[in-house]
Amino acid sequence: AAIMFEKFVVTDPAGWNVSSVWSNNFNVSGVGQVNWSIRTGVAPGNGGTILFNGTSDATVMGTGRSYSPDPEDPPNDEFTIAASGLNLFLPPGEYWLNVTPFADTDVLISSTGGQNAIGAPSGSNGLWWWSTGSHDYDDTGVLFSMGVAGSVVPEPGIAALLMNCFDPFTT
């Protein structure tokens, strides 16, 4: 089976704390768990290095959007499938995300034109990796609707810096 990876970039100098990963999908039926991973160093012919991965219980929420490739077919509802409760730190850099739901049917990942993307550049400039075991890589301009959620690591205040650098009780 093919696995989709989408590129994202952490631009904040202090890094990000990632608490969840998600993807938007169609044909969602019977999803209970999600397999996810974050990699670095992906390039043509190179699957990169897995930094974080796991299988988590899935949270499934409707987005309110639907899609039908054929006007004569009923629309398919779109759902966000997320793995929450993560505690991952990512320093500034380029990363590749995969979120694959375990389901009773073939789940289709939504594509996007970069709408609602966080950060700059918006989306991944059309770079994505489609792994079929041979580390395929493409830049067709397609953006897949998946991402990370969390918080920017706060910069330490002056008092915290002084406490970390000076211990008056050291002899």
PDB file of C-alpha atoms in Angstrom:
ATOM      1  CA  ALA A   1       0.000   0.000   0.000  1.00  0.00           C
ATOM      2  CA  ALA A   2       1.159   3.519  -0.738  1.00  0.00           C
ATOM      3  CA  ILE A   3       1.832   5.979   2.079  1.00  0.00           C
ATOM      4  CA  MET A   4       1.610   9.750   1.570  1.00  0.00           C
ATOM      5  CA  PHE A   5       4.077  12.146   3.205  1.00  0.00           C
ATOM      6  CA  GLU A   6       3.718  15.915   3.138  1.00  0.00           C
ATOM      7  CA  LYS A   7       6.550  18.349   3.809  1.00  0.00           C
ATOM      8  CA  PHE A   8       6.343  21.025   6.509  1.00  0.00           C
ATOM      9  CA  VAL A   9       8.881  23.471   7.896  1.00  0.00           C
ATOM     10  CA  VAL A  10       9.441  24.554  11.497  1.00  0.00           C
ATOM     11  CA  THR A  11      10.565  28.178  11.231  1.00  0.00           C
ATOM     12  CA  ASP A  12      10.423  29.356  14.852  1.00  0.00           C
ATOM     13  CA  PRO A  13      13.988  29.639  16.243  1.00  0.00           C
ATOM     14  CA  ALA A  14      13.047  27.934  19.530  1.00  0.00           C
ATOM     15  CA  GLY A  15      11.189  25.055  17.787  1.00  0.00           C
ATOM     16  CA  TRP A  16       7.740  23.533  18.188  1.00  0.00           C
ATOM     17  CA  ASN A  17       6.146  21.254  20.774  1.00  0.00           C
ATOM     18  CA  VAL A  18       3.837  18.954  18.782  1.00  0.00           C
ATOM     19  CA  SER A  19       0.798  17.644  20.668  1.00  0.00           C
ATOM     20  CA  SER A  20      -1.127  16.066  17.761  1.00  0.00           C
ATOM     21  CA  VAL A  21      -0.907  15.101  14.093  1.00  0.00           C
ATOM     22  CA  TRP A  22      -3.882  14.951  11.726  1.00  0.00           C
ATOM     23  CA  SER A  23      -5.100  14.415   8.180  1.00  0.00           C
ATOM     24  CA  ASN A  24      -8.362  15.236   6.394  1.00  0.00           C
ATOM     25  CA  ASN A  25      -9.892  12.238   4.641  1.00  0.00           C
ATOM     26  CA  PHE A  26     -12.832  10.867   2.653  1.00  0.00           C
ATOM     27  CA  ASN A  27     -14.349   7.353   2.680  1.00  0.00           C
ATOM     28  CA  VAL A  28     -13.902   7.122   6.434  1.00  0.00           C
ATOM     29  CA  SER A  29     -15.555   4.025   7.885  1.00  0.00           C
ATOM     30  CA  GLY A  30     -14.531   2.103  10.960  1.00  0.00           C
ATOM     31  CA  VAL A  31     -11.460   4.186  11.827  1.00  0.00           C
ATOM     32  CA  GLY A  32     -10.245   3.388  15.344  1.00  0.00           C
ATOM     33  CA  GLN A  33      -6.506   3.921  15.105  1.00  0.00           C
ATOM     34  CA  VAL A  34      -4.015   5.925  13.097  1.00  0.00           C
ATOM     35  CA  ASN A  35      -0.409   5.192  12.156  1.00  0.00           C
ATOM     36  CA  TRP A  36       1.780   8.319  11.972  1.00  0.00           C
ATOM     37  CA  SER A  37       5.402   9.295  11.489  1.00  0.00           C
ATOM     38  CA  ILE A  38       7.633  12.347  11.179  1.00  0.00           C
ATOM     39  CA  ARG A  39      10.841  12.067   9.127  1.00  0.00           C
ATOM     40  CA  THR A  40      13.706  14.262   8.088  1.00  0.00           C
ATOM     41  CA  GLY A  41      16.120  14.071   5.167  1.00  0.00           C
ATOM     42  CA  VAL A  42      13.640  12.804   2.563  1.00  0.00           C
ATOM     43  CA  ALA A  43      14.947  13.269  -0.981  1.00  0.00           C
ATOM     44  CA  PRO A  44      14.503  11.552  -4.347  1.00  0.00           C
ATOM     45  CA  GLY A  45      15.491   7.914  -3.811  1.00  0.00           C
ATOM     46  CA  ASN A  46      15.930   8.422  -0.045  1.00  0.00           C
ATOM     47  CA  GLY A  47      13.221   7.786   2.537  1.00  0.00           C
ATOM     48  CA  GLY A  48      15.081   9.845   5.119  1.00  0.00           C
ATOM     49  CA  THR A  49      15.255   9.144   8.833  1.00  0.00           C
ATOM     50  CA  ILE A  50      12.279   8.413  11.083  1.00  0.00           C
ATOM     51  CA  LEU A  51      12.374  10.810  14.041  1.00  0.00           C
ATOM     52  CA  PHE A  52       9.024   9.907  15.620  1.00  0.00           C
ATOM     53  CA  ASN A  53       6.362   7.329  14.798  1.00  0.00           C
ATOM     54  CA  GLY A  54       3.593   5.391  16.410  1.00  0.00           C
ATOM     55  CA  THR A  55       0.116   3.947  16.333  1.00  0.00           C
ATOM     56  CA  SER A  56      -2.442   5.909  18.347  1.00  0.00           C
ATOM     57  CA  ASP A  57      -6.152   5.873  19.032  1.00  0.00           C
ATOM     58  CA  ALA A  58      -7.832   8.080  16.443  1.00  0.00           C
ATOM     59  CA  THR A  59     -10.089  11.033  17.038  1.00  0.00           C
ATOM     60  CA  VAL A  60     -12.529  11.424  14.119  1.00  0.00           C
ATOM     61  CA  MET A  61     -14.335  14.757  13.603  1.00  0.00           C
ATOM     62  CA  GLY A  62     -16.400  15.972  10.647  1.00  0.00           C
ATOM     63  CA  THR A  63     -15.073  19.063   8.857  1.00  0.00           C
ATOM     64  CA  GLY A  64     -18.431  20.061   7.370  1.00  0.00           C
ATOM     65  CA  ARG A  65     -17.005  19.739   3.848  1.00  0.00           C
ATOM     66  CA  SER A  66     -17.877  17.136   1.222  1.00  0.00           C
ATOM     67  CA  TYR A  67     -16.719  16.140  -2.240  1.00  0.00           C
ATOM     68  CA  SER A  68     -18.038  14.183  -5.182  1.00  0.00           C
ATOM     69  CA  PRO A  69     -15.885  13.509  -8.264  1.00  0.00           C
ATOM     70  CA  ASP A  70     -19.027  12.830 -10.275  1.00  0.00           C
ATOM     71  CA  PRO A  71     -22.030  15.190  -9.940  1.00  0.00           C
ATOM     72  CA  GLU A  72     -24.316  12.174 -10.268  1.00  0.00           C
ATOM     73  CA  ASP A  73     -22.787  10.451  -7.217  1.00  0.00           C
ATOM     74  CA  PRO A  74     -23.690  11.400  -3.658  1.00  0.00           C
ATOM     75  CA  PRO A  75     -21.027  13.512  -1.965  1.00  0.00           C
ATOM     76  CA  ASN A  76     -18.479  11.972   0.391  1.00  0.00           C
ATOM     77  CA  ASP A  77     -18.155  13.724   3.737  1.00  0.00           C
ATOM     78  CA  GLU A  78     -14.689  14.809   4.860  1.00  0.00           C
ATOM     79  CA  PHE A  79     -13.345  13.985   8.334  1.00  0.00           C
ATOM     80  CA  THR A  80     -10.282  15.052  10.301  1.00  0.00           C
ATOM     81  CA  ILE A  81      -8.525  12.034  11.779  1.00  0.00           C
ATOM     82  CA  ALA A  82      -6.066  12.913  14.534  1.00  0.00           C
ATOM     83  CA  ALA A  83      -3.613  11.287  16.916  1.00  0.00           C
ATOM     84  CA  SER A  84      -3.529  13.361  20.111  1.00  0.00           C
ATOM     85  CA  GLY A  85      -1.668  13.311  23.394  1.00  0.00           C
ATOM     86  CA  LEU A  86       1.755  13.498  21.762  1.00  0.00           C
ATOM     87  CA  ASN A  87       4.697  15.315  23.329  1.00  0.00           C
ATOM     88  CA  LEU A  88       7.274  15.798  20.564  1.00  0.00           C
ATOM     89  CA  PHE A  89       9.875  18.528  20.185  1.00  0.00           C
ATOM     90  CA  LEU A  90      10.942  19.651  16.690  1.00  0.00           C
ATOM     91  CA  PRO A  91      13.794  22.154  16.320  1.00  0.00           C
ATOM     92  CA  PRO A  92      13.812  24.468  13.284  1.00  0.00           C
ATOM     93  CA  GLY A  93      14.079  22.505  10.043  1.00  0.00           C
ATOM     94  CA  GLU A  94      12.316  20.616   7.264  1.00  0.00           C
ATOM     95  CA  TYR A  95      10.189  17.570   8.104  1.00  0.00           C
ATOM     96  CA  TRP A  96       7.895  15.064   6.380  1.00  0.00           C
ATOM     97  CA  LEU A  97       4.591  13.955   7.963  1.00  0.00           C
ATOM     98  CA  ASN A  98       2.469  10.861   7.352  1.00  0.00           C
ATOM     99  CA  VAL A  99      -0.915  10.175   8.976  1.00  0.00           C
ATOM    100  CA  THR A 100      -2.517   6.902   7.812  1.00  0.00           C
ATOM    101  CA  PRO A 101      -5.855   5.814   9.346  1.00  0.00           C
ATOM    102  CA  PHE A 102      -6.611   2.123   9.903  1.00  0.00           C
ATOM    103  CA  ALA A 103     -10.107   1.670   8.430  1.00  0.00           C
ATOM    104  CA  ASP A 104     -12.599  -0.814   7.014  1.00  0.00           C
ATOM    105  CA  THR A 105     -12.311   0.847   3.570  1.00  0.00           C
ATOM    106  CA  ASP A 106      -9.684   2.602   1.473  1.00  0.00           C
ATOM    107  CA  VAL A 107      -9.440   6.033   3.059  1.00  0.00           C
ATOM    108  CA  LEU A 108      -8.663   8.864   0.641  1.00  0.00           C
ATOM    109  CA  ILE A 109      -6.601  11.804   1.848  1.00  0.00           C
ATOM    110  CA  SER A 110      -7.885  15.247   0.902  1.00  0.00           C
ATOM    111  CA  SER A 111      -5.807  17.531  -1.267  1.00  0.00           C
ATOM    112  CA  THR A 112      -5.678  21.283  -0.890  1.00  0.00           C
ATOM    113  CA  GLY A 113      -4.302  24.358  -2.561  1.00  0.00           C
ATOM    114  CA  GLY A 114      -2.632  25.463   0.676  1.00  0.00           C
ATOM    115  CA  GLN A 115      -5.784  26.980   2.175  1.00  0.00           C
ATOM    116  CA  ASN A 116      -5.547  27.401   5.960  1.00  0.00           C
ATOM    117  CA  ALA A 117      -1.857  26.460   5.935  1.00  0.00           C
ATOM    118  CA  ILE A 118       0.215  27.642   8.871  1.00  0.00           C
ATOM    119  CA  GLY A 119       3.571  29.317   8.352  1.00  0.00           C
ATOM    120  CA  ALA A 120       5.414  30.520   5.317  1.00  0.00           C
ATOM    121  CA  PRO A 121       5.661  29.329   2.674  1.00  0.00           C
ATOM    122  CA  SER A 122       2.039  28.246   2.686  1.00  0.00           C
ATOM    123  CA  GLY A 123       1.948  24.491   2.286  1.00  0.00           C
ATOM    124  CA  SER A 124       4.956  22.606   0.952  1.00  0.00           C
ATOM    125  CA  ASN A 125       5.289  24.137  -2.505  1.00  0.00           C
ATOM    126  CA  GLY A 126       3.841  20.954  -3.991  1.00  0.00           C
ATOM    127  CA  LEU A 127       6.542  18.608  -2.698  1.00  0.00           C
ATOM    128  CA  TRP A 128       5.293  15.278  -1.422  1.00  0.00           C
ATOM    129  CA  TRP A 129       6.544  11.746  -1.064  1.00  0.00           C
ATOM    130  CA  TRP A 130       4.511   8.718  -2.101  1.00  0.00           C
ATOM    131  CA  SER A 131       6.164   5.653  -0.569  1.00  0.00           C
ATOM    132  CA  THR A 132       5.391   2.309  -2.147  1.00  0.00           C
ATOM    133  CA  GLY A 133       8.537   0.775  -0.703  1.00  0.00           C
ATOM    134  CA  SER A 134      10.740   2.268  -3.427  1.00  0.00           C
ATOM    135  CA  HIS A 135      10.987   5.783  -1.928  1.00  0.00           C
ATOM    136  CA  ASP A 136       9.235   7.553  -4.790  1.00  0.00           C
ATOM    137  CA  TYR A 137       9.171  11.345  -4.631  1.00  0.00           C
ATOM    138  CA  ASP A 138       7.221  13.907  -6.615  1.00  0.00           C
ATOM    139  CA  ASP A 139       6.636  17.633  -6.972  1.00  0.00           C
ATOM    140  CA  THR A 140       3.418  17.724  -8.965  1.00  0.00           C
ATOM    141  CA  GLY A 141       1.978  20.731  -7.172  1.00  0.00           C
ATOM    142  CA  VAL A 142      -0.477  18.617  -5.144  1.00  0.00           C
ATOM    143  CA  LEU A 143      -0.740  19.497  -1.467  1.00  0.00           C
ATOM    144  CA  PHE A 144      -2.258  16.968   0.914  1.00  0.00           C
ATOM    145  CA  SER A 145      -4.386  18.092   3.816  1.00  0.00           C
ATOM    146  CA  MET A 146      -2.441  16.982   6.877  1.00  0.00           C
ATOM    147  CA  GLY A 147      -0.536  18.738   9.599  1.00  0.00           C
ATOM    148  CA  VAL A 148       0.729  19.060  13.133  1.00  0.00           C
ATOM    149  CA  ALA A 149      -0.761  20.973  16.063  1.00  0.00           C
ATOM    150  CA  GLY A 150       0.918  22.192  19.196  1.00  0.00           C
ATOM    151  CA  SER A 151       2.725  25.268  20.372  1.00  0.00           C
ATOM    152  CA  VAL A 152       5.802  27.334  19.703  1.00  0.00           C
ATOM    153  CA  VAL A 153       8.443  26.783  22.368  1.00  0.00           C
ATOM    154  CA  PRO A 154       8.461  29.955  24.465  1.00  0.00           C
ATOM    155  CA  GLU A 155      11.693  31.851  24.662  1.00  0.00           C
ATOM    156  CA  PRO A 156      13.001  31.777  28.229  1.00  0.00           C
ATOM    157  CA  GLY A 157      12.752  34.978  30.238  1.00  0.00           C
ATOM    158  CA  ILE A 158      15.790  36.730  31.736  1.00  0.00           C
ATOM    159  CA  ALA A 159      15.156  35.199  35.185  1.00  0.00           C
ATOM    160  CA  ALA A 160      15.047  31.670  33.724  1.00  0.00           C
ATOM    161  CA  LEU A 161      18.280  32.291  31.824  1.00  0.00           C
ATOM    162  CA  LEU A 162      19.997  33.573  34.955  1.00  0.00           C
ATOM    163  CA  MET A 163      18.795  30.597  36.990  1.00  0.00           C
ATOM    164  CA  ASN A 164      20.111  28.188  34.364  1.00  0.00           C
ATOM    165  CA  CYS A 165      23.503  29.917  34.150  1.00  0.00           C
ATOM    166  CA  PHE A 166      24.208  30.882  37.775  1.00  0.00           C
ATOM    167  CA  ASP A 167      23.979  28.777  40.911  1.00  0.00           C
ATOM    168  CA  PRO A 168      24.912  30.846  44.000  1.00  0.00           C
ATOM    169  CA  PHE A 169      25.177  27.707  46.138  1.00  0.00           C
ATOM    170  CA  THR A 170      27.971  26.125  44.107  1.00  0.00           C
ATOM    171  CA  THR A 171      31.284  26.066  45.952  1.00  0.00           C
TER     172      THR A 171
END
